[in-house]
């Protein structure tokens, strides 16, 4: 079974900082990996999807990388803003199941 | 845009009651999923369905059942609700489940409190 770990569990940064969220997974036989954002009490919103054949994917201030062979992905957030405060989850897809980490709770302080 | 809706945002039920949580998606997706989310435990898969009337157990199916009579609708049933089923329940759908472009879409969640 796929095991997904996200480090750190929580992160607090001042506005404007660049930051990196980490995701590691045990089964490298994935089709893709998705990064989600979750606001308190809400559902998950997809941020980025990296296909297994890709190394990076960018959307605005977000950049996600994937090293499938080592079972790692990172989400880079540039010039963080208070509106980025949320929990970020990664989810590798190993077939018709998606496996989730417990997330990184990000607080951006104005 | 894909839309996944869940019948209730908040629900309060009593121990022993039968509880139905409904999920509807409007994009003709093959796969639908039910997760529960608890602090410190993340999202855990309860059941998923890859076709009408088909279902597969996830990691924590005990105490739950599901129904998929129509492609767009996937119901989660708590046969006899217990306090340890108090949780946030999230429904999701995906087109096929495999392939590099496969994406999961989530509903807004139902926060269930069992008293």
PDB file of C-alpha atoms in Angstrom:
ATOM      1  CA  UNK A   1       0.000   0.000   0.000  1.00  0.00           C
ATOM      2  CA  UNK A   2       1.215   3.474  -0.840  1.00  0.00           C
ATOM      3  CA  UNK A   3       2.415   5.464   2.184  1.00  0.00           C
ATOM      4  CA  UNK A   4       2.578   9.240   1.828  1.00  0.00           C
ATOM      5  CA  UNK A   5       4.446  11.551   4.200  1.00  0.00           C
ATOM      6  CA  UNK A   6       4.364  15.323   4.203  1.00  0.00           C
ATOM      7  CA  UNK A   7       6.937  17.439   5.974  1.00  0.00           C
ATOM      8  CA  UNK A   8       6.601  19.778   7.765  1.00  0.00           C
ATOM      9  CA  UNK A   9       3.212  19.160   9.346  1.00  0.00           C
ATOM     10  CA  UNK A  10       2.845  22.877  10.025  1.00  0.00           C
ATOM     11  CA  UNK A  11       4.632  25.978   8.811  1.00  0.00           C
ATOM     12  CA  UNK A  12       4.319  29.637   9.736  1.00  0.00           C
ATOM     13  CA  UNK A  13       6.068  32.263   7.611  1.00  0.00           C
ATOM     14  CA  UNK A  14       5.951  36.045   7.196  1.00  0.00           C
ATOM     15  CA  UNK A  15       4.312  37.415   4.087  1.00  0.00           C
ATOM     16  CA  UNK A  16       6.592  37.594   1.068  1.00  0.00           C
ATOM     17  CA  UNK A  17       8.729  34.586   1.875  1.00  0.00           C
ATOM     18  CA  UNK A  18       9.355  31.792  -0.581  1.00  0.00           C
ATOM     19  CA  UNK A  19       8.686  28.343   0.841  1.00  0.00           C
ATOM     20  CA  UNK A  20       8.904  24.657   0.024  1.00  0.00           C
ATOM     21  CA  UNK A  21       6.527  21.898   1.044  1.00  0.00           C
ATOM     22  CA  UNK A  22       7.718  18.309   0.840  1.00  0.00           C
ATOM     23  CA  UNK A  23       5.939  15.090  -0.054  1.00  0.00           C
ATOM     24  CA  UNK A  24       7.420  11.598  -0.102  1.00  0.00           C
ATOM     25  CA  UNK A  25       5.788   8.348  -1.170  1.00  0.00           C
ATOM     26  CA  UNK A  26       6.839   4.705  -1.008  1.00  0.00           C
ATOM     27  CA  UNK A  27       5.555   3.269  -4.302  1.00  0.00           C
ATOM     28  CA  UNK A  28       7.183   4.939  -7.300  1.00  0.00           C
ATOM     29  CA  UNK A  29       4.858   3.222  -9.810  1.00  0.00           C
ATOM     30  CA  UNK A  30       2.558   6.215 -10.099  1.00  0.00           C
ATOM     31  CA  UNK A  31       0.615   7.674 -13.006  1.00  0.00           C
ATOM     32  CA  UNK A  32       0.764  11.186 -11.641  1.00  0.00           C
ATOM     33  CA  UNK A  33       0.808  13.232  -8.460  1.00  0.00           C
ATOM     34  CA  UNK A  34      -1.669  15.916  -7.567  1.00  0.00           C
ATOM     35  CA  UNK A  35      -1.281  18.798  -5.122  1.00  0.00           C
ATOM     36  CA  UNK A  36      -4.415  20.067  -3.411  1.00  0.00           C
ATOM     37  CA  UNK A  37      -5.309  22.982  -1.203  1.00  0.00           C
ATOM     38  CA  UNK A  38      -7.887  22.713   1.578  1.00  0.00           C
ATOM     39  CA  UNK A  39      -9.337  25.657   3.462  1.00  0.00           C
ATOM     40  CA  UNK A  40     -10.737  25.000   6.955  1.00  0.00           C
ATOM     41  CA  UNK A  41     -13.997  23.056   6.847  1.00  0.00           C
ATOM     42  CA  UNK A  42     -14.008  22.871   3.058  1.00  0.00           C
ATOM     43  CA  UNK A  43     -13.335  20.342   0.326  1.00  0.00           C
ATOM     44  CA  UNK A  44     -10.110  19.953  -1.626  1.00  0.00           C
ATOM     45  CA  UNK A  45      -9.207  22.165  -4.548  1.00  0.00           C
ATOM     46  CA  UNK A  46      -6.729  20.899  -7.128  1.00  0.00           C
ATOM     47  CA  UNK A  47      -3.677  23.124  -7.574  1.00  0.00           C
ATOM     48  CA  UNK A  48      -1.334  21.215  -9.842  1.00  0.00           C
ATOM     49  CA  UNK A  49      -1.071  17.826 -11.466  1.00  0.00           C
ATOM     50  CA  UNK A  50       2.320  16.430 -12.490  1.00  0.00           C
ATOM     51  CA  UNK A  51       2.301  13.522 -14.872  1.00  0.00           C
ATOM     52  CA  UNK A  52       4.743  10.683 -14.204  1.00  0.00           C
ATOM     53  CA  UNK A  53       6.660  11.619 -17.356  1.00  0.00           C
ATOM     54  CA  UNK A  54       7.094  15.228 -16.200  1.00  0.00           C
ATOM     55  CA  UNK A  55       9.622  16.724 -13.821  1.00  0.00           C
ATOM     56  CA  UNK A  56       7.911  20.050 -13.129  1.00  0.00           C
ATOM     57  CA  UNK A  57       4.619  21.857 -13.438  1.00  0.00           C
ATOM     58  CA  UNK A  58       3.964  25.537 -12.856  1.00  0.00           C
ATOM     59  CA  UNK A  59       0.860  27.598 -12.171  1.00  0.00           C
ATOM     60  CA  UNK A  60       1.333  31.238 -11.271  1.00  0.00           C
ATOM     61  CA  UNK A  61       3.379  31.463  -8.071  1.00  0.00           C
ATOM     62  CA  UNK A  62       3.263  27.691  -7.600  1.00  0.00           C
ATOM     63  CA  UNK A  63       5.830  25.241  -8.921  1.00  0.00           C
ATOM     64  CA  UNK A  64       5.682  21.516  -8.277  1.00  0.00           C
ATOM     65  CA  UNK A  65       8.485  19.085  -9.003  1.00  0.00           C
ATOM     66  CA  UNK A  66       8.472  15.319  -9.147  1.00  0.00           C
ATOM     67  CA  UNK A  67      11.305  12.823  -8.738  1.00  0.00           C
ATOM     68  CA  UNK A  68       9.445   9.598  -9.257  1.00  0.00           C
ATOM     69  CA  UNK A  69      12.410   7.268  -8.812  1.00  0.00           C
ATOM     70  CA  UNK A  70      13.189   8.622  -5.362  1.00  0.00           C
ATOM     71  CA  UNK A  71       9.536   8.976  -4.379  1.00  0.00           C
ATOM     72  CA  UNK A  72       9.591  12.720  -3.778  1.00  0.00           C
ATOM     73  CA  UNK A  73       7.661  15.787  -4.794  1.00  0.00           C
ATOM     74  CA  UNK A  74       7.974  19.393  -3.684  1.00  0.00           C
ATOM     75  CA  UNK A  75       5.606  22.326  -3.919  1.00  0.00           C
ATOM     76  CA  UNK A  76       7.334  25.683  -4.124  1.00  0.00           C
ATOM     77  CA  UNK A  77       5.294  28.792  -3.304  1.00  0.00           C
ATOM     78  CA  UNK A  78       6.870  32.085  -4.313  1.00  0.00           C
ATOM     79  CA  UNK A  79       6.225  35.400  -2.576  1.00  0.00           C
ATOM     80  CA  UNK A  80       3.722  33.969  -0.112  1.00  0.00           C
ATOM     81  CA  UNK A  81       0.558  35.914   0.734  1.00  0.00           C
ATOM     82  CA  UNK A  82      -1.905  35.675   3.659  1.00  0.00           C
ATOM     83  CA  UNK A  83      -4.439  34.211   1.224  1.00  0.00           C
ATOM     84  CA  UNK A  84      -2.129  31.212   0.776  1.00  0.00           C
ATOM     85  CA  UNK A  85      -2.900  30.144   4.354  1.00  0.00           C
ATOM     86  CA  UNK A  86      -4.453  26.681   4.081  1.00  0.00           C
ATOM     87  CA  UNK A  87      -3.572  23.012   4.330  1.00  0.00           C
ATOM     88  CA  UNK A  88      -1.727  21.557   1.354  1.00  0.00           C
ATOM     89  CA  UNK A  89      -2.022  17.879   0.500  1.00  0.00           C
ATOM     90  CA  UNK A  90      -0.237  15.736  -2.033  1.00  0.00           C
ATOM     91  CA  UNK A  91      -1.788  12.652  -3.611  1.00  0.00           C
ATOM     92  CA  UNK A  92       0.079  10.170  -5.805  1.00  0.00           C
ATOM     93  CA  UNK A  93      -2.125   8.154  -8.141  1.00  0.00           C
ATOM     94  CA  UNK A  94      -1.129   4.508  -8.431  1.00  0.00           C
ATOM     95  CA  UNK A  95      -4.074   3.211 -10.432  1.00  0.00           C
ATOM     96  CA  UNK A  96      -7.690   3.819  -9.641  1.00  0.00           C
ATOM     97  CA  UNK A  97      -6.779   4.926  -6.142  1.00  0.00           C
ATOM     98  CA  UNK A  98      -5.324   8.159  -4.907  1.00  0.00           C
ATOM     99  CA  UNK A  99      -3.372   8.156  -1.659  1.00  0.00           C
ATOM    100  CA  UNK A 100      -3.152  11.232   0.523  1.00  0.00           C
ATOM    101  CA  UNK A 101      -0.647  12.612   2.953  1.00  0.00           C
ATOM    102  CA  UNK A 102      -1.829  14.257   6.179  1.00  0.00           C
ATOM    103  CA  UNK A 103      -0.923  17.618   4.756  1.00  0.00           C
ATOM    104  CA  UNK A 104       1.101  20.676   5.659  1.00  0.00           C
ATOM    105  CA  UNK A 105      -0.794  23.436   7.446  1.00  0.00           C
ATOM    106  CA  UNK A 106       0.547  26.771   6.202  1.00  0.00           C
ATOM    107  CA  UNK A 107       0.030  30.107   7.930  1.00  0.00           C
ATOM    108  CA  UNK A 108       1.279  33.250   6.204  1.00  0.00           C
ATOM    109  CA  UNK A 109       1.546  36.143   8.647  1.00  0.00           C
ATOM    110  CA  UNK A 110       0.800  39.640   7.293  1.00  0.00           C
TER     111      UNK A 110
ATOM    112  CA  UNK B   1     -16.122  22.889 -14.887  1.00  0.00           C
ATOM    113  CA  UNK B   2     -16.604  19.642 -13.055  1.00  0.00           C
ATOM    114  CA  UNK B   3     -19.025  19.934 -10.214  1.00  0.00           C
ATOM    115  CA  UNK B   4     -19.329  17.512  -7.326  1.00  0.00           C
ATOM    116  CA  UNK B   5     -22.108  18.259  -4.879  1.00  0.00           C
ATOM    117  CA  UNK B   6     -22.914  16.724  -1.537  1.00  0.00           C
ATOM    118  CA  UNK B   7     -26.411  16.719  -0.092  1.00  0.00           C
ATOM    119  CA  UNK B   8     -25.597  18.364   3.232  1.00  0.00           C
ATOM    120  CA  UNK B   9     -22.811  20.552   4.585  1.00  0.00           C
ATOM    121  CA  UNK B  10     -23.640  19.800   8.219  1.00  0.00           C
ATOM    122  CA  UNK B  11     -25.545  16.917   9.717  1.00  0.00           C
ATOM    123  CA  UNK B  12     -26.383  16.004  13.322  1.00  0.00           C
ATOM    124  CA  UNK B  13     -27.652  12.483  14.019  1.00  0.00           C
ATOM    125  CA  UNK B  14     -28.264  10.280  17.026  1.00  0.00           C
ATOM    126  CA  UNK B  15     -26.482   7.030  17.817  1.00  0.00           C
ATOM    127  CA  UNK B  16     -28.185   4.099  16.092  1.00  0.00           C
ATOM    128  CA  UNK B  17     -29.790   6.150  13.339  1.00  0.00           C
ATOM    129  CA  UNK B  18     -29.404   5.165   9.698  1.00  0.00           C
ATOM    130  CA  UNK B  19     -27.640   7.962   7.841  1.00  0.00           C
ATOM    131  CA  UNK B  20     -27.491   8.619   4.111  1.00  0.00           C
ATOM    132  CA  UNK B  21     -24.884  10.881   2.550  1.00  0.00           C
ATOM    133  CA  UNK B  22     -25.447  11.675  -1.096  1.00  0.00           C
ATOM    134  CA  UNK B  23     -22.944  12.745  -3.719  1.00  0.00           C
ATOM    135  CA  UNK B  24     -23.661  13.799  -7.295  1.00  0.00           C
ATOM    136  CA  UNK B  25     -21.206  14.597 -10.093  1.00  0.00           C
ATOM    137  CA  UNK B  26     -22.105  16.194 -13.408  1.00  0.00           C
ATOM    138  CA  UNK B  27     -19.188  15.140 -15.656  1.00  0.00           C
ATOM    139  CA  UNK B  28     -20.034  11.546 -16.536  1.00  0.00           C
ATOM    140  CA  UNK B  29     -17.093  10.280 -14.478  1.00  0.00           C
ATOM    141  CA  UNK B  30     -16.626   6.530 -14.127  1.00  0.00           C
ATOM    142  CA  UNK B  31     -15.065   6.568 -10.656  1.00  0.00           C
ATOM    143  CA  UNK B  32     -16.496   7.921  -7.446  1.00  0.00           C
ATOM    144  CA  UNK B  33     -14.982   7.840  -3.968  1.00  0.00           C
ATOM    145  CA  UNK B  34     -15.956   8.345  -0.349  1.00  0.00           C
ATOM    146  CA  UNK B  35     -13.334   9.450   2.178  1.00  0.00           C
ATOM    147  CA  UNK B  36     -13.437  10.455   5.775  1.00  0.00           C
ATOM    148  CA  UNK B  37     -11.049  13.032   7.154  1.00  0.00           C
ATOM    149  CA  UNK B  38     -10.007  13.217  10.791  1.00  0.00           C
ATOM    150  CA  UNK B  39      -7.365  15.421  12.437  1.00  0.00           C
ATOM    151  CA  UNK B  40      -3.967  13.772  12.374  1.00  0.00           C
ATOM    152  CA  UNK B  41      -5.185  10.869  10.226  1.00  0.00           C
ATOM    153  CA  UNK B  42      -5.645  12.607   6.897  1.00  0.00           C
ATOM    154  CA  UNK B  43      -8.024  11.330   4.248  1.00  0.00           C
ATOM    155  CA  UNK B  44      -8.901   7.674   4.474  1.00  0.00           C
ATOM    156  CA  UNK B  45     -10.733   5.852   1.713  1.00  0.00           C
ATOM    157  CA  UNK B  46     -13.974   4.189   2.785  1.00  0.00           C
ATOM    158  CA  UNK B  47     -15.319   2.863  -0.533  1.00  0.00           C
ATOM    159  CA  UNK B  48     -14.976   3.574  -4.191  1.00  0.00           C
ATOM    160  CA  UNK B  49     -16.983   2.669  -7.267  1.00  0.00           C
ATOM    161  CA  UNK B  50     -15.659   2.285 -10.805  1.00  0.00           C
ATOM    162  CA  UNK B  51     -19.015   1.704 -12.492  1.00  0.00           C
ATOM    163  CA  UNK B  52     -22.733   1.599 -11.811  1.00  0.00           C
ATOM    164  CA  UNK B  53     -23.555  -1.066  -9.235  1.00  0.00           C
ATOM    165  CA  UNK B  54     -19.839  -1.806  -8.756  1.00  0.00           C
ATOM    166  CA  UNK B  55     -18.037  -1.072  -5.510  1.00  0.00           C
ATOM    167  CA  UNK B  56     -14.727  -1.785  -3.874  1.00  0.00           C
ATOM    168  CA  UNK B  57     -13.777  -1.538  -0.221  1.00  0.00           C
ATOM    169  CA  UNK B  58     -11.229   1.013   0.725  1.00  0.00           C
ATOM    170  CA  UNK B  59      -9.100   1.089   3.840  1.00  0.00           C
ATOM    171  CA  UNK B  60     -11.870   1.563   6.422  1.00  0.00           C
ATOM    172  CA  UNK B  61     -15.184   0.098   5.165  1.00  0.00           C
ATOM    173  CA  UNK B  62     -16.408  -1.245   8.514  1.00  0.00           C
ATOM    174  CA  UNK B  63     -19.714   0.281   9.563  1.00  0.00           C
ATOM    175  CA  UNK B  64     -20.411   1.716   6.113  1.00  0.00           C
ATOM    176  CA  UNK B  65     -22.066   0.608   2.911  1.00  0.00           C
ATOM    177  CA  UNK B  66     -22.497   2.310  -0.447  1.00  0.00           C
ATOM    178  CA  UNK B  67     -24.905   2.406  -3.331  1.00  0.00           C
ATOM    179  CA  UNK B  68     -24.403   3.429  -6.945  1.00  0.00           C
ATOM    180  CA  UNK B  69     -27.606   2.918  -8.901  1.00  0.00           C
ATOM    181  CA  UNK B  70     -26.904   5.711 -11.398  1.00  0.00           C
ATOM    182  CA  UNK B  71     -23.576   6.795 -12.805  1.00  0.00           C
ATOM    183  CA  UNK B  72     -23.786  10.332 -11.440  1.00  0.00           C
ATOM    184  CA  UNK B  73     -24.818   9.447  -7.872  1.00  0.00           C
ATOM    185  CA  UNK B  74     -22.876   7.670  -5.139  1.00  0.00           C
ATOM    186  CA  UNK B  75     -24.397   7.250  -1.699  1.00  0.00           C
ATOM    187  CA  UNK B  76     -22.671   6.456   1.565  1.00  0.00           C
ATOM    188  CA  UNK B  77     -24.797   4.711   4.190  1.00  0.00           C
ATOM    189  CA  UNK B  78     -24.102   4.471   7.875  1.00  0.00           C
ATOM    190  CA  UNK B  79     -26.289   1.533   8.848  1.00  0.00           C
ATOM    191  CA  UNK B  80     -26.305   2.360  12.568  1.00  0.00           C
ATOM    192  CA  UNK B  81     -24.442   5.560  13.317  1.00  0.00           C
ATOM    193  CA  UNK B  82     -21.965   5.557  16.180  1.00  0.00           C
ATOM    194  CA  UNK B  83     -20.105   8.398  17.867  1.00  0.00           C
ATOM    195  CA  UNK B  84     -16.794   7.255  16.348  1.00  0.00           C
ATOM    196  CA  UNK B  85     -18.243   8.027  12.928  1.00  0.00           C
ATOM    197  CA  UNK B  86     -18.304  11.718  13.742  1.00  0.00           C
ATOM    198  CA  UNK B  87     -16.093  13.124  11.022  1.00  0.00           C
ATOM    199  CA  UNK B  88     -15.782  15.136   7.838  1.00  0.00           C
ATOM    200  CA  UNK B  89     -16.923  13.095   4.837  1.00  0.00           C
ATOM    201  CA  UNK B  90     -15.609  13.967   1.403  1.00  0.00           C
ATOM    202  CA  UNK B  91     -16.856  12.681  -1.923  1.00  0.00           C
ATOM    203  CA  UNK B  92     -14.702  12.750  -5.062  1.00  0.00           C
ATOM    204  CA  UNK B  93     -14.926  11.663  -8.667  1.00  0.00           C
ATOM    205  CA  UNK B  94     -12.465  10.965 -11.468  1.00  0.00           C
ATOM    206  CA  UNK B  95     -12.874  10.132 -15.127  1.00  0.00           C
ATOM    207  CA  UNK B  96     -11.293   6.665 -15.219  1.00  0.00           C
ATOM    208  CA  UNK B  97      -8.798   6.399 -12.349  1.00  0.00           C
ATOM    209  CA  UNK B  98      -5.716   5.597 -14.379  1.00  0.00           C
ATOM    210  CA  UNK B  99      -3.606   7.532 -16.828  1.00  0.00           C
ATOM    211  CA  UNK B 100      -1.285  10.448 -16.517  1.00  0.00           C
ATOM    212  CA  UNK B 101      -3.974  13.097 -16.839  1.00  0.00           C
ATOM    213  CA  UNK B 102      -6.322  11.566 -14.308  1.00  0.00           C
ATOM    214  CA  UNK B 103      -7.546  14.110 -11.765  1.00  0.00           C
ATOM    215  CA  UNK B 104      -9.760  13.822  -8.717  1.00  0.00           C
ATOM    216  CA  UNK B 105     -12.475  16.399  -8.103  1.00  0.00           C
ATOM    217  CA  UNK B 106     -13.875  16.885  -4.646  1.00  0.00           C
ATOM    218  CA  UNK B 107     -17.185  17.987  -3.219  1.00  0.00           C
ATOM    219  CA  UNK B 108     -17.426  20.556  -0.399  1.00  0.00           C
ATOM    220  CA  UNK B 109     -17.668  17.920   2.324  1.00  0.00           C
ATOM    221  CA  UNK B 110     -20.276  16.948   4.911  1.00  0.00           C
ATOM    222  CA  UNK B 111     -19.441  17.458   8.554  1.00  0.00           C
ATOM    223  CA  UNK B 112     -21.315  14.766  10.477  1.00  0.00           C
ATOM    224  CA  UNK B 113     -21.808  14.857  14.217  1.00  0.00           C
ATOM    225  CA  UNK B 114     -23.200  11.727  15.876  1.00  0.00           C
ATOM    226  CA  UNK B 115     -24.533  12.303  19.388  1.00  0.00           C
TER     227      UNK B 115
END
